[in-house]
Amino acid sequence: MNSIEKQLQFTCPKCKEEHKVTCFEQIGPDQKEQVMNSSIFQWDCESCGHKVKLVYPTMYCNEEKKFVIFLRPNAADATCIGEEEQARFPGFTKRFCKTADTFVEKVRVLEAGLNDQAIELLKLITFAKIHVENDTMEDIFFYRMSESGSLEFTLMYKEDVDGIDIDFSMYENVLHIVQDEVPPLEDDVYCIDLNWAGAQVV
Ligand SMILES: [Zn+2]
């Protein structure tokens, strides 16, 4: 599925000049790099250079890999994706994200062919382990698979950003737990995030 662009009028919040900005109704693998480096949500004013993060409802779909990720800023939960919209993607992995950061991360995870339930559980375990020693840690995001096959995560601290490398065998261990102990998901839209992971371990 290719990306579909639309042009919107946008007033720069700084210099108040009107500009046409490119938004996407849907995003396909042709824009994968722009999603993964978040530049797709970045707009620089041509008049004054002011940088704005533009986040709007959209979706990323890879038909070959059979997954679709809906971005719905400010929506409460996955029920905002109507049945009609879901029905377009039978048998697909369907995910809902509320923020640009989690949307970008989800594209990274599913494009890498990883199981996002296992990734979120692995993030939860890693977060808990590090947080015990440093409680300024606030968030953790999947970044990419390294060339040696390990998994790289970004650690967000209150005033710092760091990274951690996790062995692929750790991921495989968690994947086995998902396959053996977590009830299988239905053909529905799910929000698979750290909250989801937390709910699995209580
Ligand atoms: Zn401007």
XYZ file of N, CA and C and ligand atoms in Angstrom:
607
model
N 0.850 -1.195 0.000
C 0.000 0.000 0.000
C 0.884 1.244 0.000
N 0.673 2.098 -0.989
C 1.496 3.305 -1.060
C 0.913 4.413 -0.201
N 1.757 5.376 0.085
C 1.328 6.499 0.901
C 0.368 7.394 0.117
N -0.587 7.968 0.822
C -1.507 8.934 0.214
C -1.324 10.271 0.929
N -0.918 11.248 0.143
C -0.657 12.571 0.714
C -1.865 13.472 0.616
N -1.933 14.430 1.497
C -2.885 15.522 1.310
C -2.229 16.825 1.752
N -2.601 17.894 1.075
C -2.038 19.207 1.401
C -3.015 19.945 2.303
N -2.485 20.466 3.396
C -3.334 21.234 4.307
C -2.773 22.640 4.485
N -3.677 23.605 4.687
C -3.248 24.955 5.024
C -2.839 24.968 6.494
N -1.725 25.564 6.777
C -1.258 25.576 8.156
C -0.643 26.937 8.456
N -1.019 27.510 9.583
C -0.468 28.807 9.978
C 0.662 28.582 10.969
N 1.831 29.066 10.634
C 2.980 28.911 11.535
C 2.663 29.595 12.864
N 2.791 28.864 13.974
C 2.447 29.457 15.272
C 3.397 30.595 15.660
N 4.570 30.671 15.017
C 5.526 31.707 15.393
C 5.369 32.969 14.536
N 5.480 32.822 13.197
C 5.478 34.018 12.343
C 4.098 34.292 11.730
N 3.144 33.363 11.968
C 1.752 33.520 11.506
C 1.594 33.496 9.984
N 2.646 33.098 9.279
C 2.538 32.948 7.817
C 1.747 31.677 7.510
N 0.972 31.748 6.411
C 0.227 30.557 5.971
C 1.089 29.713 5.040
N 1.073 28.416 5.275
C 1.829 27.524 4.389
C 0.990 26.300 4.068
N 1.335 25.679 2.932
C 0.747 24.379 2.614
C 1.662 23.320 3.206
N 1.107 22.425 4.003
C 1.939 21.352 4.535
C 1.429 20.011 4.021
N 2.351 19.069 3.881
C 2.006 17.737 3.402
C 1.723 16.833 4.593
N 0.508 16.298 4.636
C 0.168 15.293 5.641
C -0.140 13.986 4.912
N -0.255 12.913 5.652
C -0.521 11.614 5.040
C -1.804 11.006 5.592
N -2.729 10.671 4.657
C -3.929 9.936 5.082
C -3.541 8.528 5.460
N -2.650 7.966 4.667
C -2.087 6.668 5.007
C -0.632 6.645 4.572
N 0.137 5.818 5.287
C 1.570 5.743 5.040
C 1.912 4.297 4.706
N 2.713 4.139 3.667
C 3.146 2.796 3.276
C 4.654 2.668 3.404
N 5.179 1.467 3.099
C 6.619 1.229 3.222
C 7.468 2.185 2.377
N 6.870 2.852 1.372
C 7.649 3.829 0.594
C 8.105 5.004 1.461
N 7.454 5.196 2.610
C 7.833 6.278 3.531
C 8.398 5.718 4.841
N 8.850 4.464 4.790
C 9.288 3.789 6.023
C 10.394 4.559 6.751
N 11.414 4.982 6.001
C 12.538 5.679 6.641
C 12.085 6.982 7.295
N 11.185 7.695 6.602
C 10.700 8.985 7.126
C 9.899 8.787 8.413
N 9.228 7.628 8.531
C 8.516 7.328 9.782
C 9.532 6.961 10.862
N 10.449 6.067 10.493
C 11.381 5.548 11.504
C 12.275 6.633 12.088
N 12.592 7.666 11.299
C 13.407 8.747 11.885
C 12.533 9.928 12.313
N 11.225 9.722 12.320
C 10.241 10.706 12.810
C 10.146 11.974 11.963
N 10.895 12.045 10.855
C 10.879 13.286 10.064
C 9.515 13.512 9.413
N 8.724 12.450 9.290
C 7.405 12.581 8.665
C 6.497 13.506 9.491
N 6.767 13.625 10.784
C 5.944 14.481 11.645
C 6.599 15.844 11.896
N 7.730 16.068 11.229
C 8.467 17.302 11.473
C 8.182 18.311 10.378
N 7.805 19.502 10.741
C 7.586 20.560 9.743
C 8.420 21.774 10.120
N 9.187 22.237 9.132
C 10.017 23.430 9.346
C 9.415 24.580 8.538
N 9.112 25.667 9.200
C 8.513 26.817 8.524
C 9.497 27.403 7.508
N 9.015 27.565 6.279
C 9.890 28.112 5.233
C 10.152 29.602 5.444
N 9.287 30.257 6.195
C 9.456 31.703 6.382
C 10.399 32.035 7.532
N 10.241 31.312 8.663
C 11.034 31.708 9.834
C 11.868 30.571 10.406
N 11.749 29.370 9.848
C 12.569 28.255 10.311
C 12.067 27.563 11.570
N 10.932 28.051 12.097
C 10.366 27.457 13.305
C 10.037 25.977 13.067
N 10.388 25.140 14.034
C 10.142 23.706 13.889
C 8.882 23.297 14.652
N 8.026 22.574 13.963
C 6.770 22.150 14.583
C 6.626 20.641 14.410
N 6.197 19.964 15.478
C 5.873 18.539 15.363
C 4.387 18.437 15.051
N 4.071 17.940 13.863
C 2.674 17.841 13.433
C 2.201 16.405 13.594
N 1.330 16.183 14.541
C 0.822 14.832 14.775
C -0.671 14.835 14.514
N -1.126 13.917 13.672
C -2.525 13.904 13.233
C -2.936 12.447 13.020
N -4.223 12.175 12.927
C -4.650 10.786 12.720
C -4.168 10.269 11.363
N -3.525 9.128 11.378
C -3.070 8.507 10.140
C -2.897 7.022 10.395
N -2.399 6.309 9.411
C -2.088 4.897 9.646
C -0.922 4.477 8.780
N -0.230 3.451 9.260
C 0.885 2.870 8.505
C 0.493 1.442 8.175
N 0.585 1.093 6.894
C 0.189 -0.260 6.501
C 1.252 -0.907 5.632
N 1.642 -2.135 5.991
C 2.516 -2.938 5.145
C 1.726 -4.192 4.771
N 1.231 -4.211 3.524
C 0.360 -5.321 3.092
C 1.125 -6.630 2.978
N 2.396 -6.536 2.575
C 3.201 -7.742 2.412
C 3.399 -8.437 3.761
N 3.724 -7.635 4.769
C 3.946 -8.191 6.107
C 2.649 -8.281 6.905
N 1.570 -7.860 6.308
C 0.222 -7.975 6.893
C 0.103 -7.321 8.272
N 0.478 -6.055 8.350
C 0.183 -5.327 9.584
C -0.248 -3.900 9.270
N -1.063 -3.371 10.141
C -1.517 -1.985 10.021
C -1.491 -1.359 11.414
N -0.998 -0.128 11.475
C -0.897 0.580 12.758
C -1.638 1.900 12.637
N -2.626 2.088 13.483
C -3.423 3.315 13.460
C -2.870 4.294 14.494
N -2.667 5.520 14.067
C -2.286 6.585 15.010
C -3.502 7.483 15.216
N -3.956 7.544 16.450
C -5.114 8.385 16.777
C -4.772 9.213 18.024
N -4.144 10.386 17.810
C -3.785 11.211 18.961
C -5.046 11.575 19.739
N -4.966 11.541 21.035
C -6.056 11.944 21.932
C -7.221 10.959 22.024
N -7.210 9.883 21.254
C -8.286 8.898 21.396
C -8.063 8.111 22.687
N -9.169 7.666 23.286
C -9.057 6.984 24.578
C -8.502 5.569 24.421
N -9.045 4.830 23.475
C -8.587 3.452 23.301
C -8.887 2.958 21.882
N -8.592 1.669 21.665
C -8.658 1.103 20.318
C -10.076 1.047 19.749
N -11.079 1.283 20.590
C -12.463 1.227 20.073
C -12.743 2.381 19.097
N -11.842 3.362 19.039
C -12.032 4.473 18.091
C -11.849 4.010 16.644
N -11.275 2.848 16.441
C -11.137 2.313 15.083
C -12.408 1.537 14.760
N -13.230 2.092 13.896
C -14.543 1.505 13.594
C -14.433 0.165 12.882
N -15.549 -0.573 12.914
C -15.567 -1.906 12.301
C -15.280 -1.859 10.807
N -15.804 -0.804 10.157
C -15.613 -0.684 8.710
C -14.125 -0.570 8.367
N -13.440 0.227 9.155
C -12.013 0.437 8.919
C -11.222 -0.851 9.188
N -11.606 -1.537 10.264
C -10.947 -2.806 10.599
C -11.150 -3.850 9.521
N -12.375 -3.856 8.960
C -12.739 -4.897 7.997
C -11.887 -4.830 6.726
N -11.231 -3.711 6.509
C -10.344 -3.586 5.344
C -9.092 -4.443 5.497
N -8.825 -4.899 6.728
C -7.557 -5.600 6.990
C -7.781 -6.937 7.697
N -8.511 -7.851 7.049
C -8.764 -9.143 7.702
C -7.476 -9.948 7.871
N -7.294 -10.486 9.063
C -6.131 -11.334 9.323
C -4.839 -10.567 9.542
N -4.901 -9.234 9.429
C -3.703 -8.420 9.665
C -3.457 -8.284 11.170
N -2.194 -8.071 11.544
C -1.876 -7.584 12.878
C -2.318 -6.131 12.904
N -3.255 -5.799 13.823
C -3.808 -4.436 13.851
C -3.505 -3.791 15.207
N -2.870 -2.647 15.156
C -2.461 -1.980 16.389
C -2.938 -0.539 16.409
N -3.136 -0.051 17.629
C -3.577 1.321 17.847
C -2.532 2.028 18.703
N -2.150 3.234 18.303
C -1.207 4.033 19.089
C -1.768 5.431 19.294
N -1.441 5.992 20.463
C -1.950 7.319 20.811
C -0.943 8.422 20.539
N 0.329 8.074 20.542
C 1.349 9.115 20.394
C 2.253 8.809 19.199
N 2.869 9.874 18.676
C 3.783 9.707 17.541
C 4.954 8.800 17.927
N 5.462 8.955 19.146
C 6.614 8.149 19.570
C 6.293 6.648 19.590
N 5.118 6.302 20.125
C 4.783 4.873 20.188
C 4.438 4.337 18.791
N 3.892 5.206 17.936
C 3.587 4.833 16.553
C 4.879 4.513 15.791
N 5.859 5.390 15.913
C 7.155 5.188 15.253
C 7.794 3.893 15.760
N 7.728 3.697 17.078
C 8.309 2.495 17.664
C 7.626 1.241 17.126
N 6.303 1.300 17.025
C 5.547 0.129 16.553
C 5.926 -0.212 15.110
N 6.112 0.818 14.285
C 6.568 0.576 12.911
C 7.937 -0.094 12.933
N 8.824 0.380 13.784
C 10.171 -0.214 13.899
C 10.090 -1.696 14.273
N 9.242 -1.997 15.253
C 9.138 -3.374 15.760
C 8.561 -4.305 14.689
N 7.441 -3.885 14.087
C 6.763 -4.779 13.148
C 7.495 -4.862 11.809
N 8.151 -3.783 11.395
C 8.970 -3.849 10.175
C 10.160 -4.787 10.381
N 10.657 -4.881 11.626
C 11.790 -5.780 11.918
C 11.328 -7.232 12.033
N 10.017 -7.456 11.905
C 9.498 -8.814 11.965
C 9.441 -9.378 13.375
N 9.447 -8.497 14.369
C 9.436 -8.949 15.768
C 8.011 -9.018 16.303
N 7.824 -9.803 17.336
C 6.540 -9.927 18.010
C 6.427 -8.794 19.031
N 5.449 -7.909 18.850
C 5.410 -6.715 19.703
C 4.975 -7.029 21.126
N 4.255 -8.135 21.326
C 3.908 -8.517 22.706
C 5.181 -8.888 23.471
N 6.054 -9.667 22.819
C 7.319 -10.052 23.455
C 8.191 -8.826 23.691
N 8.193 -7.887 22.733
C 9.006 -6.672 22.884
C 8.519 -5.852 24.083
N 7.192 -5.716 24.241
C 6.680 -4.910 25.361
C 6.978 -5.575 26.702
N 6.896 -6.901 26.762
C 7.236 -7.603 28.005
C 8.728 -7.459 28.309
N 9.546 -7.554 27.280
C 10.987 -7.390 27.440
C 11.313 -5.974 27.916
N 10.603 -4.986 27.374
C 10.784 -3.599 27.811
C 10.412 -3.447 29.288
N 9.305 -4.084 29.669
C 8.845 -3.983 31.059
C 9.879 -4.559 32.017
N 10.404 -5.746 31.679
C 11.419 -6.401 32.522
C 12.656 -5.512 32.626
N 13.091 -4.981 31.473
C 14.298 -4.145 31.431
C 14.084 -2.854 32.209
N 12.915 -2.246 32.013
C 12.579 -1.005 32.716
C 12.641 -1.222 34.226
N 12.003 -2.301 34.683
C 11.951 -2.592 36.128
C 13.345 -2.784 36.692
N 14.193 -3.513 35.940
C 15.551 -3.816 36.385
C 16.374 -2.536 36.545
N 16.278 -1.639 35.556
C 17.092 -0.420 35.586
C 16.523 0.592 36.585
N 15.192 0.639 36.662
C 14.533 1.634 37.505
C 14.869 1.446 38.982
N 15.110 0.194 39.378
C 15.491 -0.092 40.773
C 16.770 0.657 41.137
N 17.695 0.745 40.173
C 18.983 1.398 40.438
C 18.969 2.883 40.117
N 18.091 3.290 39.203
C 18.053 4.701 38.807
C 16.597 5.114 38.555
N 16.012 5.759 39.561
C 14.580 6.049 39.441
C 14.280 7.307 38.611
N 15.324 7.879 37.960
C 15.040 8.980 37.030
C 14.697 8.439 35.631
N 14.737 7.115 35.491
C 14.364 6.530 34.203
C 12.861 6.685 34.005
N 12.483 7.158 32.812
C 11.061 7.455 32.583
C 10.416 6.617 31.488
N 11.208 6.196 30.514
C 10.595 5.450 29.419
C 11.644 4.630 28.685
N 11.163 3.692 27.896
C 12.057 2.836 27.110
C 11.391 2.579 25.763
N 12.173 2.687 24.706
C 11.637 2.452 23.357
C 12.529 1.481 22.593
N 11.907 0.609 21.799
C 12.679 -0.223 20.886
C 13.268 0.671 19.810
N 14.557 0.472 19.513
C 15.196 1.283 18.474
C 15.391 0.470 17.199
N 16.174 -0.598 17.259
C 16.410 -1.421 16.067
C 17.136 -2.694 16.443
N 17.234 -3.585 15.450
C 18.076 -4.761 15.609
C 19.465 -4.388 15.127
N 20.474 -4.729 15.912
C 21.842 -4.394 15.508
C 22.298 -5.388 14.445
N 23.440 -5.099 13.834
C 23.947 -5.991 12.789
C 24.293 -7.371 13.340
N 24.641 -7.419 14.632
C 24.980 -8.716 15.229
C 23.730 -9.465 15.698
N 22.555 -8.841 15.536
C 21.310 -9.535 15.858
C 20.765 -9.235 17.241
N 21.479 -8.425 18.023
C 20.935 -8.048 19.330
C 19.885 -6.957 19.150
N 19.133 -6.675 20.207
C 18.076 -5.668 20.130
C 18.523 -4.407 20.859
N 18.405 -3.279 20.184
C 18.822 -2.010 20.781
C 17.596 -1.235 21.249
N 17.667 -0.772 22.485
C 16.580 0.022 23.069
C 17.106 1.391 23.476
N 16.237 2.391 23.412
C 16.569 3.734 23.871
C 15.979 3.925 25.261
N 16.807 4.404 26.189
C 16.347 4.628 27.559
C 16.200 6.127 27.782
N 15.022 6.549 28.210
C 14.779 7.966 28.444
C 14.837 8.238 29.948
N 15.832 9.030 30.348
C 15.925 9.471 31.727
C 15.416 10.905 31.812
N 15.195 11.358 33.038
C 14.686 12.709 33.238
C 15.511 13.738 32.464
N 16.842 13.605 32.555
C 17.673 14.620 31.902
C 18.721 14.007 30.982
N 18.458 12.798 30.508
C 19.479 12.118 29.729
C 18.832 11.054 28.843
N 19.526 10.708 27.780
C 19.079 9.611 26.920
C 20.236 8.633 26.805
N 19.917 7.355 26.903
C 20.962 6.337 26.830
C 20.434 5.166 26.000
N 21.266 4.185 25.784
C 20.828 3.022 25.025
C 21.241 1.748 25.725
N 20.583 0.652 25.380
C 20.968 -0.643 25.939
C 20.795 -1.699 24.850
N 21.710 -2.662 24.873
C 21.737 -3.747 23.908
C 21.258 -5.013 24.610
N 20.277 -5.676 24.078
C 19.789 -6.895 24.722
C 19.946 -8.077 23.760
N 20.469 -9.155 24.304
C 20.750 -10.326 23.496
C 19.465 -10.909 22.889
N 19.566 -11.394 21.659
C 18.390 -11.930 20.977
C 17.803 -13.130 21.727
N 18.666 -13.871 22.440
C 18.164 -15.043 23.167
C 17.200 -14.633 24.290
N 17.421 -13.442 24.858
C 16.499 -12.925 25.893
C 15.110 -12.715 25.271
N 15.102 -12.131 24.061
C 13.852 -11.907 23.339
C 13.156 -13.244 23.058
N 13.948 -14.214 22.635
C 13.361 -15.530 22.325
C 12.741 -16.177 23.565
N 13.412 -16.015 24.709
C 12.852 -16.555 25.964
C 11.490 -15.941 26.248
N 11.396 -14.617 26.092
C 10.132 -13.935 26.370
C 9.085 -14.323 25.318
N 9.533 -14.496 24.085
C 8.604 -14.899 23.020
C 7.966 -16.252 23.344
N 8.752 -17.171 23.907
C 8.204 -18.480 24.282
C 7.139 -18.324 25.367
N 7.381 -17.395 26.296
C 6.384 -17.151 27.351
C 5.088 -16.638 26.716
N 5.226 -15.712 25.753
C 4.042 -15.175 25.066
C 3.290 -16.307 24.369
N 4.031 -17.147 23.662
C 3.389 -18.219 22.891
C 2.740 -19.268 23.787
N 3.352 -19.518 24.963
C 2.846 -20.582 25.826
C 1.810 -20.101 26.839
N 1.929 -18.826 27.275
C 1.135 -18.436 28.437
C 0.185 -17.268 28.228
N 0.387 -16.482 27.175
C -0.490 -15.334 26.954
C -1.615 -15.763 26.000
N -2.876 -15.490 26.379
C -3.974 -15.888 25.491
C -3.795 -15.270 24.110
N -4.011 -16.056 23.043
C -3.806 -15.513 21.701
C -4.755 -14.354 21.409
N -4.298 -13.385 20.641
C -5.120 -12.235 20.297
C -6.110 -12.623 19.200
N -7.249 -11.939 19.207
C -8.234 -12.192 18.154
C -7.987 -11.260 16.975
N -8.807 -11.406 15.921
C -8.667 -10.552 14.735
C -9.308 -9.202 15.044
N -8.593 -8.411 15.822
C -9.133 -7.157 16.352
C -7.993 -6.138 16.470
N -8.333 -4.893 16.782
C -7.298 -3.869 16.976
C -6.890 -3.837 18.450
N -5.603 -3.874 18.703
C -5.122 -3.866 20.088
C -4.115 -2.753 20.318
N -4.119 -2.270 21.553
C -3.067 -1.360 22.001
C -2.074 -2.195 22.805
N -0.951 -2.537 22.190
C 0.053 -3.371 22.868
C 1.206 -2.455 23.286
N 1.177 -2.070 24.560
C 2.193 -1.154 25.062
C 2.659 -1.610 26.450
N 3.367 -0.736 27.171
C 3.856 -1.117 28.500
C 2.704 -1.397 29.469
N 1.589 -0.673 29.314
C 0.432 -0.948 30.164
C -0.111 -2.344 29.918
N -0.157 -2.713 28.647
C -0.582 -4.070 28.299
C 0.357 -5.086 28.965
N 1.660 -4.835 28.845
C 2.648 -5.759 29.421
C 2.457 -5.863 30.938
N 2.226 -4.698 31.581
C 2.027 -4.683 33.027
C 0.833 -5.521 33.436
N -0.217 -5.490 32.619
C -1.448 -6.218 32.941
C -1.240 -7.734 32.809
N -0.214 -8.163 32.078
C 0.027 -9.597 31.883
C 0.727 -10.222 33.076
N 1.438 -9.392 33.850
C 2.292 -9.981 34.899
C 1.682 -9.910 36.285
N 0.480 -9.311 36.419
C -0.127 -9.247 37.756
C -0.867 -10.540 38.073
Zn 7.106 30.642 10.637
